[in-house]
PDB file of C-alpha atoms and ligand atoms in Angstrom:
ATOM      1  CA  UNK A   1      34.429  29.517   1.315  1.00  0.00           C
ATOM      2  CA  UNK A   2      32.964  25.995   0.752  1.00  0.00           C
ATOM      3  CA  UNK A   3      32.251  24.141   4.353  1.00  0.00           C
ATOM      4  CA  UNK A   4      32.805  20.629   4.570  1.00  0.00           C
ATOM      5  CA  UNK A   5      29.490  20.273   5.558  1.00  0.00           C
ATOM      6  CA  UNK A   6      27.988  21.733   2.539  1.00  0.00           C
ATOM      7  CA  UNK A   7      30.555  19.329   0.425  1.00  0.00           C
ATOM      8  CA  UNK A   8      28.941  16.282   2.353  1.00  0.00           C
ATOM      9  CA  UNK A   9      24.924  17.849   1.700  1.00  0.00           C
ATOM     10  CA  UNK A  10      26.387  18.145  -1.737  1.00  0.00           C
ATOM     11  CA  UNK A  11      27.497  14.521  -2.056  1.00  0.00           C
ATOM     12  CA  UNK A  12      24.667  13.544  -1.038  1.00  0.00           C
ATOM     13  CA  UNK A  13      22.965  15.385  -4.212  1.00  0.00           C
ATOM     14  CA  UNK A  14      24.761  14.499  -6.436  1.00  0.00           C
ATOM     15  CA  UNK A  15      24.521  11.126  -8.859  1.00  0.00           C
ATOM     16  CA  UNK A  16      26.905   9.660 -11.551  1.00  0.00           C
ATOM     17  CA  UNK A  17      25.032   7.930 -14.661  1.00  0.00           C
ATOM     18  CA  UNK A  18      26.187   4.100 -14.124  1.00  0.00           C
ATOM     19  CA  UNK A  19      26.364   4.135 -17.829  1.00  0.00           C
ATOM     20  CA  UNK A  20      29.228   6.986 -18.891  1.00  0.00           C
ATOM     21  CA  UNK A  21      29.706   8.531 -15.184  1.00  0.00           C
ATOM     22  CA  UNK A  22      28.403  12.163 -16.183  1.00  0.00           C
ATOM     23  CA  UNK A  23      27.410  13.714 -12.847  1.00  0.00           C
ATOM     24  CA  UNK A  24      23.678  15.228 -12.650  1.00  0.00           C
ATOM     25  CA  UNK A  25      22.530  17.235  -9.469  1.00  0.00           C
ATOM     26  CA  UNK A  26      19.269  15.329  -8.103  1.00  0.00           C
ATOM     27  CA  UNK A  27      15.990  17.002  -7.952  1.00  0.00           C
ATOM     28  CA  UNK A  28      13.101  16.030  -5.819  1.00  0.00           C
ATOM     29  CA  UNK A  29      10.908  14.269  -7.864  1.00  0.00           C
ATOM     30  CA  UNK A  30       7.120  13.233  -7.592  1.00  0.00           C
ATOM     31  CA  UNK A  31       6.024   9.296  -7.478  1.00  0.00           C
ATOM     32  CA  UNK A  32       5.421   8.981 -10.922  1.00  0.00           C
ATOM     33  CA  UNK A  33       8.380  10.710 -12.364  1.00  0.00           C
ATOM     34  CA  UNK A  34      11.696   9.430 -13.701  1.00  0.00           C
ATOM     35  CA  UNK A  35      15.151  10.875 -14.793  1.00  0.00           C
ATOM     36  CA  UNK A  36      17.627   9.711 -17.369  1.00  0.00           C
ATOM     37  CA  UNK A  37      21.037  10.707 -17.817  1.00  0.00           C
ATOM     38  CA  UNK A  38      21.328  14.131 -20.070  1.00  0.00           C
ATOM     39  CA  UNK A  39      24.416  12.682 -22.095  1.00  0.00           C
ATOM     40  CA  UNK A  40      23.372   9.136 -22.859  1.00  0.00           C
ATOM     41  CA  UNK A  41      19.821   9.011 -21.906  1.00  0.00           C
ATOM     42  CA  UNK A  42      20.447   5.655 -18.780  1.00  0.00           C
ATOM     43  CA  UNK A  43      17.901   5.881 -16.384  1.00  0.00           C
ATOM     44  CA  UNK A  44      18.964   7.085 -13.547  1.00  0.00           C
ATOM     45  CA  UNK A  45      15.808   7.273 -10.952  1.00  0.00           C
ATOM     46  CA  UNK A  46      12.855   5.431 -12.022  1.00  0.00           C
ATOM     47  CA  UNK A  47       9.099   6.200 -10.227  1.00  0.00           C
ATOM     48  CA  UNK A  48       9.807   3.930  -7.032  1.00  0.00           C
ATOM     49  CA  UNK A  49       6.643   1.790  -6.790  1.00  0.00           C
ATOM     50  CA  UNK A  50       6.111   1.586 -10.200  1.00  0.00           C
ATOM     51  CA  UNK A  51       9.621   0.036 -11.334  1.00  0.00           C
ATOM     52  CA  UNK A  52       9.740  -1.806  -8.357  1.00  0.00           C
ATOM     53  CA  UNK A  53       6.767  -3.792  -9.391  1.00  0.00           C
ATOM     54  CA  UNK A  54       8.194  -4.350 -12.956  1.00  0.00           C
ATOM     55  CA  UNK A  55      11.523  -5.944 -11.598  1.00  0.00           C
ATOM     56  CA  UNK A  56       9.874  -8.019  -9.195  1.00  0.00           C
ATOM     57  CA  UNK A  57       7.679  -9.274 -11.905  1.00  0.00           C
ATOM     58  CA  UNK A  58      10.072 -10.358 -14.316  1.00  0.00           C
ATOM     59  CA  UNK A  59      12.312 -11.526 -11.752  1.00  0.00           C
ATOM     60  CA  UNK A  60       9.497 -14.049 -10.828  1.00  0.00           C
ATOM     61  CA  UNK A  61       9.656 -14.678 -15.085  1.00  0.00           C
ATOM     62  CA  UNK A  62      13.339 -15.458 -15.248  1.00  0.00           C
ATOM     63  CA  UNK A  63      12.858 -17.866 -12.439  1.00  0.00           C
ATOM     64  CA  UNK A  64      10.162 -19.718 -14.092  1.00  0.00           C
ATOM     65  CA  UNK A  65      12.083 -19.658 -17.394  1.00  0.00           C
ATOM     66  CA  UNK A  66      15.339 -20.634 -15.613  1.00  0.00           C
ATOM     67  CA  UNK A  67      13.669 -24.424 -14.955  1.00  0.00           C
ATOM     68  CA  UNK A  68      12.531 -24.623 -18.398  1.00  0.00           C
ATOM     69  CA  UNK A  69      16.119 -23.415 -19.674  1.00  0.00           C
ATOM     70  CA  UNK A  70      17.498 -26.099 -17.377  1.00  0.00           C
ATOM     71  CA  UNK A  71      15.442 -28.662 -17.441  1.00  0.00           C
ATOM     72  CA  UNK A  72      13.902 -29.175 -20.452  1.00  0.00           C
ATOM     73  CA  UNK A  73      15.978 -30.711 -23.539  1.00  0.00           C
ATOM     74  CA  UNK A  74      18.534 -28.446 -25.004  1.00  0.00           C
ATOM     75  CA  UNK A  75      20.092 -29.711 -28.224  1.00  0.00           C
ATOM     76  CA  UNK A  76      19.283 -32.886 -30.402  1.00  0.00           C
ATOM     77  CA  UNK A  77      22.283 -34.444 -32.484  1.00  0.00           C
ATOM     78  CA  UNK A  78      20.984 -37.111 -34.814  1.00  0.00           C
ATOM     79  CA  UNK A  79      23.289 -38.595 -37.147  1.00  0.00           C
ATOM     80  CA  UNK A  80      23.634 -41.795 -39.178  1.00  0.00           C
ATOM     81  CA  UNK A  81      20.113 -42.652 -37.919  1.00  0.00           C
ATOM     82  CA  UNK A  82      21.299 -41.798 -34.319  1.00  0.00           C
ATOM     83  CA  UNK A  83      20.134 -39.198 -32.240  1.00  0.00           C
ATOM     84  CA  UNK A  84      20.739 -38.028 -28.610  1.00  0.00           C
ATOM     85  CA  UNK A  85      19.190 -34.771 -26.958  1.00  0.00           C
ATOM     86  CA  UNK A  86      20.213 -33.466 -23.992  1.00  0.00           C
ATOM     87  CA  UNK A  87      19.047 -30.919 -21.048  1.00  0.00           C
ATOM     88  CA  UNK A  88      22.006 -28.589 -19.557  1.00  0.00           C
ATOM     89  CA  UNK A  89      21.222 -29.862 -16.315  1.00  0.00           C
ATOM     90  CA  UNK A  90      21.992 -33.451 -17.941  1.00  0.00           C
ATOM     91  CA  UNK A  91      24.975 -32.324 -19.909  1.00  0.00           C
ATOM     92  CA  UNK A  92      26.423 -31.089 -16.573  1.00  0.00           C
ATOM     93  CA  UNK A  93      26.276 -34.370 -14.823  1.00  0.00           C
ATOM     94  CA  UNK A  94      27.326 -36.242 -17.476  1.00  0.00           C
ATOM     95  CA  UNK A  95      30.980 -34.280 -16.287  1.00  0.00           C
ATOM     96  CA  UNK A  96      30.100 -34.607 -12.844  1.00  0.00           C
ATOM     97  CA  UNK A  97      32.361 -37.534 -11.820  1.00  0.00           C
ATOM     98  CA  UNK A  98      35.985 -37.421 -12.443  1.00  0.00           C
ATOM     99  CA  UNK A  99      38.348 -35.075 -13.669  1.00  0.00           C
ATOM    100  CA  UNK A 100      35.753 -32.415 -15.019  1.00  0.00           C
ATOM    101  CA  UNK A 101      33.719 -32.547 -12.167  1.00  0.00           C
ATOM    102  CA  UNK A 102      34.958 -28.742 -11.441  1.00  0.00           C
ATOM    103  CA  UNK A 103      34.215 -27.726 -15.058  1.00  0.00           C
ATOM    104  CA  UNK A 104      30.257 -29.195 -14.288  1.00  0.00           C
ATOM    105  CA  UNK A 105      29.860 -27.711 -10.625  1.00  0.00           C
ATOM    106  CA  UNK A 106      31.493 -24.012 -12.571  1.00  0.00           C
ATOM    107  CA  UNK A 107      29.168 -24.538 -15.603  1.00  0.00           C
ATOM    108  CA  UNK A 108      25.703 -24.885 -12.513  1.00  0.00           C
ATOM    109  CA  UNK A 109      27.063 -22.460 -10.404  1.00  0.00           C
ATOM    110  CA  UNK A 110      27.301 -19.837 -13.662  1.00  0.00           C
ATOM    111  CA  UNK A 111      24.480 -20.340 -15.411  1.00  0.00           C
ATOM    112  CA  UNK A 112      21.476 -21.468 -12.636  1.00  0.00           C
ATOM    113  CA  UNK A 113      22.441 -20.679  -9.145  1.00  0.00           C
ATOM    114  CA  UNK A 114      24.053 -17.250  -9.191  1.00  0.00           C
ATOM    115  CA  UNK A 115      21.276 -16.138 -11.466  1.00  0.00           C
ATOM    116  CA  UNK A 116      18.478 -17.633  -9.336  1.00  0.00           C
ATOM    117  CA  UNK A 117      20.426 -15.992  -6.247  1.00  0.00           C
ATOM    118  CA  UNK A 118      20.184 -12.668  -7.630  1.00  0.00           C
ATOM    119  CA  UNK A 119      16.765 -12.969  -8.768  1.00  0.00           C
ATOM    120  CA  UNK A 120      15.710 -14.403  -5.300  1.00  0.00           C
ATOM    121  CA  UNK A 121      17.936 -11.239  -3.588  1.00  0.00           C
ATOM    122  CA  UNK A 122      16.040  -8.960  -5.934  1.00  0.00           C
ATOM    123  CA  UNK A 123      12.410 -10.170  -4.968  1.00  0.00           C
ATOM    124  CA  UNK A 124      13.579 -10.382  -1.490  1.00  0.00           C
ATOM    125  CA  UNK A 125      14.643  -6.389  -1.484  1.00  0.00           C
ATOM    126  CA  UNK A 126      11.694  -5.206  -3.660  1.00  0.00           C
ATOM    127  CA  UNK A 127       9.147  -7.089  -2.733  1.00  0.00           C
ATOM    128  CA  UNK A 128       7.852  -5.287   0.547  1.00  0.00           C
ATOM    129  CA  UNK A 129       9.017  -1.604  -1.040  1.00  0.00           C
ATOM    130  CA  UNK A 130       7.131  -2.339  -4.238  1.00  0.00           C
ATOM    131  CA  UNK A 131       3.564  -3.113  -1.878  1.00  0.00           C
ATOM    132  CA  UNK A 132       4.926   0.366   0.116  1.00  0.00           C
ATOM    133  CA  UNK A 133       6.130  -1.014   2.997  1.00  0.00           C
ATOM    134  CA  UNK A 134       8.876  -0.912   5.102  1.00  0.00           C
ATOM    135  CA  UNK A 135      12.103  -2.793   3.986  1.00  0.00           C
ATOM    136  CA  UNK A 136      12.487  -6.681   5.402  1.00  0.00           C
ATOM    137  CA  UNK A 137      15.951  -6.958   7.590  1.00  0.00           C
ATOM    138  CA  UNK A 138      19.194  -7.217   5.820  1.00  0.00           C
ATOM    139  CA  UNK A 139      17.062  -5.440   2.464  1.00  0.00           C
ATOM    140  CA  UNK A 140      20.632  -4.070   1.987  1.00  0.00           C
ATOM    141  CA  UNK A 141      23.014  -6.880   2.134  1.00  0.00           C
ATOM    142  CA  UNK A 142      20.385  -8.886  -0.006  1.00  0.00           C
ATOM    143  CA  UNK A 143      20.893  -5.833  -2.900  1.00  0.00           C
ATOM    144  CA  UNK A 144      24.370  -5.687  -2.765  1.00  0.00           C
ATOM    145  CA  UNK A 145      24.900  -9.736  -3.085  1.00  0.00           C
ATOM    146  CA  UNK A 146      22.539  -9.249  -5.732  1.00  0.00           C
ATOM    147  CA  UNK A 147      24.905  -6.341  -7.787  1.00  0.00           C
ATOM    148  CA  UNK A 148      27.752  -8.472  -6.453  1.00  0.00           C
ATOM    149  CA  UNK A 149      26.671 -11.417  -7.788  1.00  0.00           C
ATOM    150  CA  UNK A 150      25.823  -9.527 -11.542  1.00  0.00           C
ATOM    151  CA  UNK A 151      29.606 -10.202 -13.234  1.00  0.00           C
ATOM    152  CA  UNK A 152      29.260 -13.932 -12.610  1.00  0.00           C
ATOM    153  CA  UNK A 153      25.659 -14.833 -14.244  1.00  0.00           C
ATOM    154  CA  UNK A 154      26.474 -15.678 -17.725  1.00  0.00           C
ATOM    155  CA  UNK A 155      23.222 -17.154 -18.926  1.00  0.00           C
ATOM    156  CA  UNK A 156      23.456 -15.142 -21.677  1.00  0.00           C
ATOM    157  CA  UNK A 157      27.620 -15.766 -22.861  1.00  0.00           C
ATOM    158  CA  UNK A 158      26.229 -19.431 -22.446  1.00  0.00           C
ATOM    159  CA  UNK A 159      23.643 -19.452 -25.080  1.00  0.00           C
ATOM    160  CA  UNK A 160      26.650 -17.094 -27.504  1.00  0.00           C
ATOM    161  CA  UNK A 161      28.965 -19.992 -26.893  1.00  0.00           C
ATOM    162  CA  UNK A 162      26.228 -22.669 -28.056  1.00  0.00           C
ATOM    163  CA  UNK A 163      25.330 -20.842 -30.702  1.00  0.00           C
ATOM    164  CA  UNK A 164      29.094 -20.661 -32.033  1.00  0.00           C
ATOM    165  CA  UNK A 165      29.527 -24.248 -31.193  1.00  0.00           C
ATOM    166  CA  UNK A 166      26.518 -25.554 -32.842  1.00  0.00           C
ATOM    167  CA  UNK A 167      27.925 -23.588 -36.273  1.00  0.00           C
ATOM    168  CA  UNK A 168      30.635 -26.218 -36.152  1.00  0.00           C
ATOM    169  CA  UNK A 169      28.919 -29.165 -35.599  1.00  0.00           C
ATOM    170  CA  UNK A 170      26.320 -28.409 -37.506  1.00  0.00           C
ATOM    171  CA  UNK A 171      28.308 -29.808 -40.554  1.00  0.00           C
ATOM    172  CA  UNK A 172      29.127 -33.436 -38.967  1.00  0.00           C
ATOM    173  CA  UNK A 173      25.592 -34.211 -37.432  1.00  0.00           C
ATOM    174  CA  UNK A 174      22.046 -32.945 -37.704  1.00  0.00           C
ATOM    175  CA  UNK A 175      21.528 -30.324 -35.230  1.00  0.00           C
ATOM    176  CA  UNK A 176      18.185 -29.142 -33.550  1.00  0.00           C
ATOM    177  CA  UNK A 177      17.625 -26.845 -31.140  1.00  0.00           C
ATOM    178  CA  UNK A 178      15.209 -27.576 -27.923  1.00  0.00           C
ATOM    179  CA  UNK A 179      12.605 -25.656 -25.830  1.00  0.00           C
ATOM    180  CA  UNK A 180      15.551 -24.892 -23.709  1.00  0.00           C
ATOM    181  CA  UNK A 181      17.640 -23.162 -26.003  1.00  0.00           C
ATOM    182  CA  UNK A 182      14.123 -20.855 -26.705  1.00  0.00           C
ATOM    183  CA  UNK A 183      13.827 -20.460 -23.075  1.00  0.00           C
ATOM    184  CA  UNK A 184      17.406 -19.368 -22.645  1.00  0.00           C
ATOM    185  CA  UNK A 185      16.481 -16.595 -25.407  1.00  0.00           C
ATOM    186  CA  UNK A 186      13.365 -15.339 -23.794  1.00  0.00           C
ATOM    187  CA  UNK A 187      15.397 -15.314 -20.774  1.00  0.00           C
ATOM    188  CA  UNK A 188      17.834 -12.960 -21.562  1.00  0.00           C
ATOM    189  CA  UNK A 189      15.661 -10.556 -23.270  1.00  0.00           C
ATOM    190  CA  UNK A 190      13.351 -10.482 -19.659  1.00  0.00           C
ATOM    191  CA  UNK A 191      17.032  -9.966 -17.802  1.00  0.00           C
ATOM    192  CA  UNK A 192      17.021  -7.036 -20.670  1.00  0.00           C
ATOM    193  CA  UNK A 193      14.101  -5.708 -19.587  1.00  0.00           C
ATOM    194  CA  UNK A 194      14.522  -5.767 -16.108  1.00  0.00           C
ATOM    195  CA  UNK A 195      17.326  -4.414 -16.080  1.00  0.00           C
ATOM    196  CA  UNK A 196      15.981  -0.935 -18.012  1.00  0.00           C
ATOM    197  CA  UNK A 197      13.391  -1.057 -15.704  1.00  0.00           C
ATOM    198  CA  UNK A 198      15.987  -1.123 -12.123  1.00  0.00           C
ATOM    199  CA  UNK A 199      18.032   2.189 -11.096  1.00  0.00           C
ATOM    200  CA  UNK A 200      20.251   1.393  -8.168  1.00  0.00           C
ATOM    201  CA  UNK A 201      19.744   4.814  -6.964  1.00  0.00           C
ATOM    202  CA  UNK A 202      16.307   4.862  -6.226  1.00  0.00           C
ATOM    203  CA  UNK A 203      16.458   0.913  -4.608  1.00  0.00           C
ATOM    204  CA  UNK A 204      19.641   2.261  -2.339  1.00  0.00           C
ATOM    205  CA  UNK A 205      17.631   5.095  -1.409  1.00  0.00           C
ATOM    206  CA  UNK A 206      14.171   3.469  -1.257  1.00  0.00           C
ATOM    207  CA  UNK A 207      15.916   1.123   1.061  1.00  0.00           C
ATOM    208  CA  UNK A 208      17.941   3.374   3.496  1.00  0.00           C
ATOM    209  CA  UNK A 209      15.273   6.159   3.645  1.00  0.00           C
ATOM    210  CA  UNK A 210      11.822   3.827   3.395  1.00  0.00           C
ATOM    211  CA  UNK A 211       8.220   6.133   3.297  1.00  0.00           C
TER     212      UNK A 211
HETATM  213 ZN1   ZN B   1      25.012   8.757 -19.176  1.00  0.00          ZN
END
């Protein structure tokens, strides 16, 4: 018969691909080696130091890229011997008095500061573990507002929803795109890339049981 106690050593062995929640028994594994799921190849555990580095890396990227995105000018509409360009930052204070003044403050909140929040949680909780030290306080609360923050960064819808926008107005006006908008691309494909690089497994475990 099955003790609890051997259910809750079991538990503990036990990990669900994030991806299509096929359960895999862990094995001890040496610094350099990784796992991926056996039904849809996810990575589950990544080498710890290793992938640690890599995230906090091109988290550092997206946060320089995030100012460009922002800051620099986004779109230029030039018609009829007009033109106007605009940054997002710009475009979101243009709204920021009045009754779209929520709409502005949602459109920031979305697209720079819940991204740069995660980033900044990320290099906060890898950071020390990635140099093999010892977790900083609160490592854990700073990961999970980082995964809880995850649903609510849409960099990436943004730049979808310009791009079907800008198919519209493209036939009333002149339309050309900015360093932003190519700084909003790269930006998504580093999130891509961090994100193949990160398994929550190892960070959780990295940070509750630190070497
Ligand atoms: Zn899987």
């Amino acid at each position: 018969m099955i003790s609890l106690d051997d259910l809750v050593s079991a538990q503990d062995r036990l990990i669900a691909c994030p991806q299509c929640d096929a359960l895999h028994l862990v094995e001890d594994l040496t610094e350099t080696e990784s796992a991926s799921c056996a039904r849809c190849g996810t990575l589950l555990i990544a080498p710890r130091a290793r992938s640690f580095l890599h995230v906090v890396a091109l988290s550092f990227t997206a946060m320089i890229l995030m100012v460009g995105a922002v800051f620099f000018p986004f779109l230029k509409i030039s018609t009829k011997g007009l033109s106007h360009d605009s940054s997002v930052f710009g475009a979101a204070m243009t709204f920021s008095d009045g009754l779209l003044a929520p709409l502005s403050l949602a459109v920031l909140l979305m697209i720079v500061a819940l991204p740069v929040l995660r980033f900044t949680a990320l290099i906060y909780t890898l950071w020390p573990l990635a140099n093999g030290r010892a977790p900083w306080p609160q490592a854990a609360r700073a990961f999970r507002l980082a995964e809880a923050t995850l649903p609510w960064s849409m960099a990436e819808i943004f730049v979808i929803g310009t791009a079907v926008a800008l198919v519209k107005v493209a036939g009333l006006a002149t339309v050309s795109l900015g360093p932003a908008f190519w700084a909003f691309c790269a930006l998504i494909i580093v999130v891509a890339l961090k994100n193949s690089f990160m398994s929550k497994w190892t960070i959780w475990n990295a940070i509750s049981q630190p070497r």
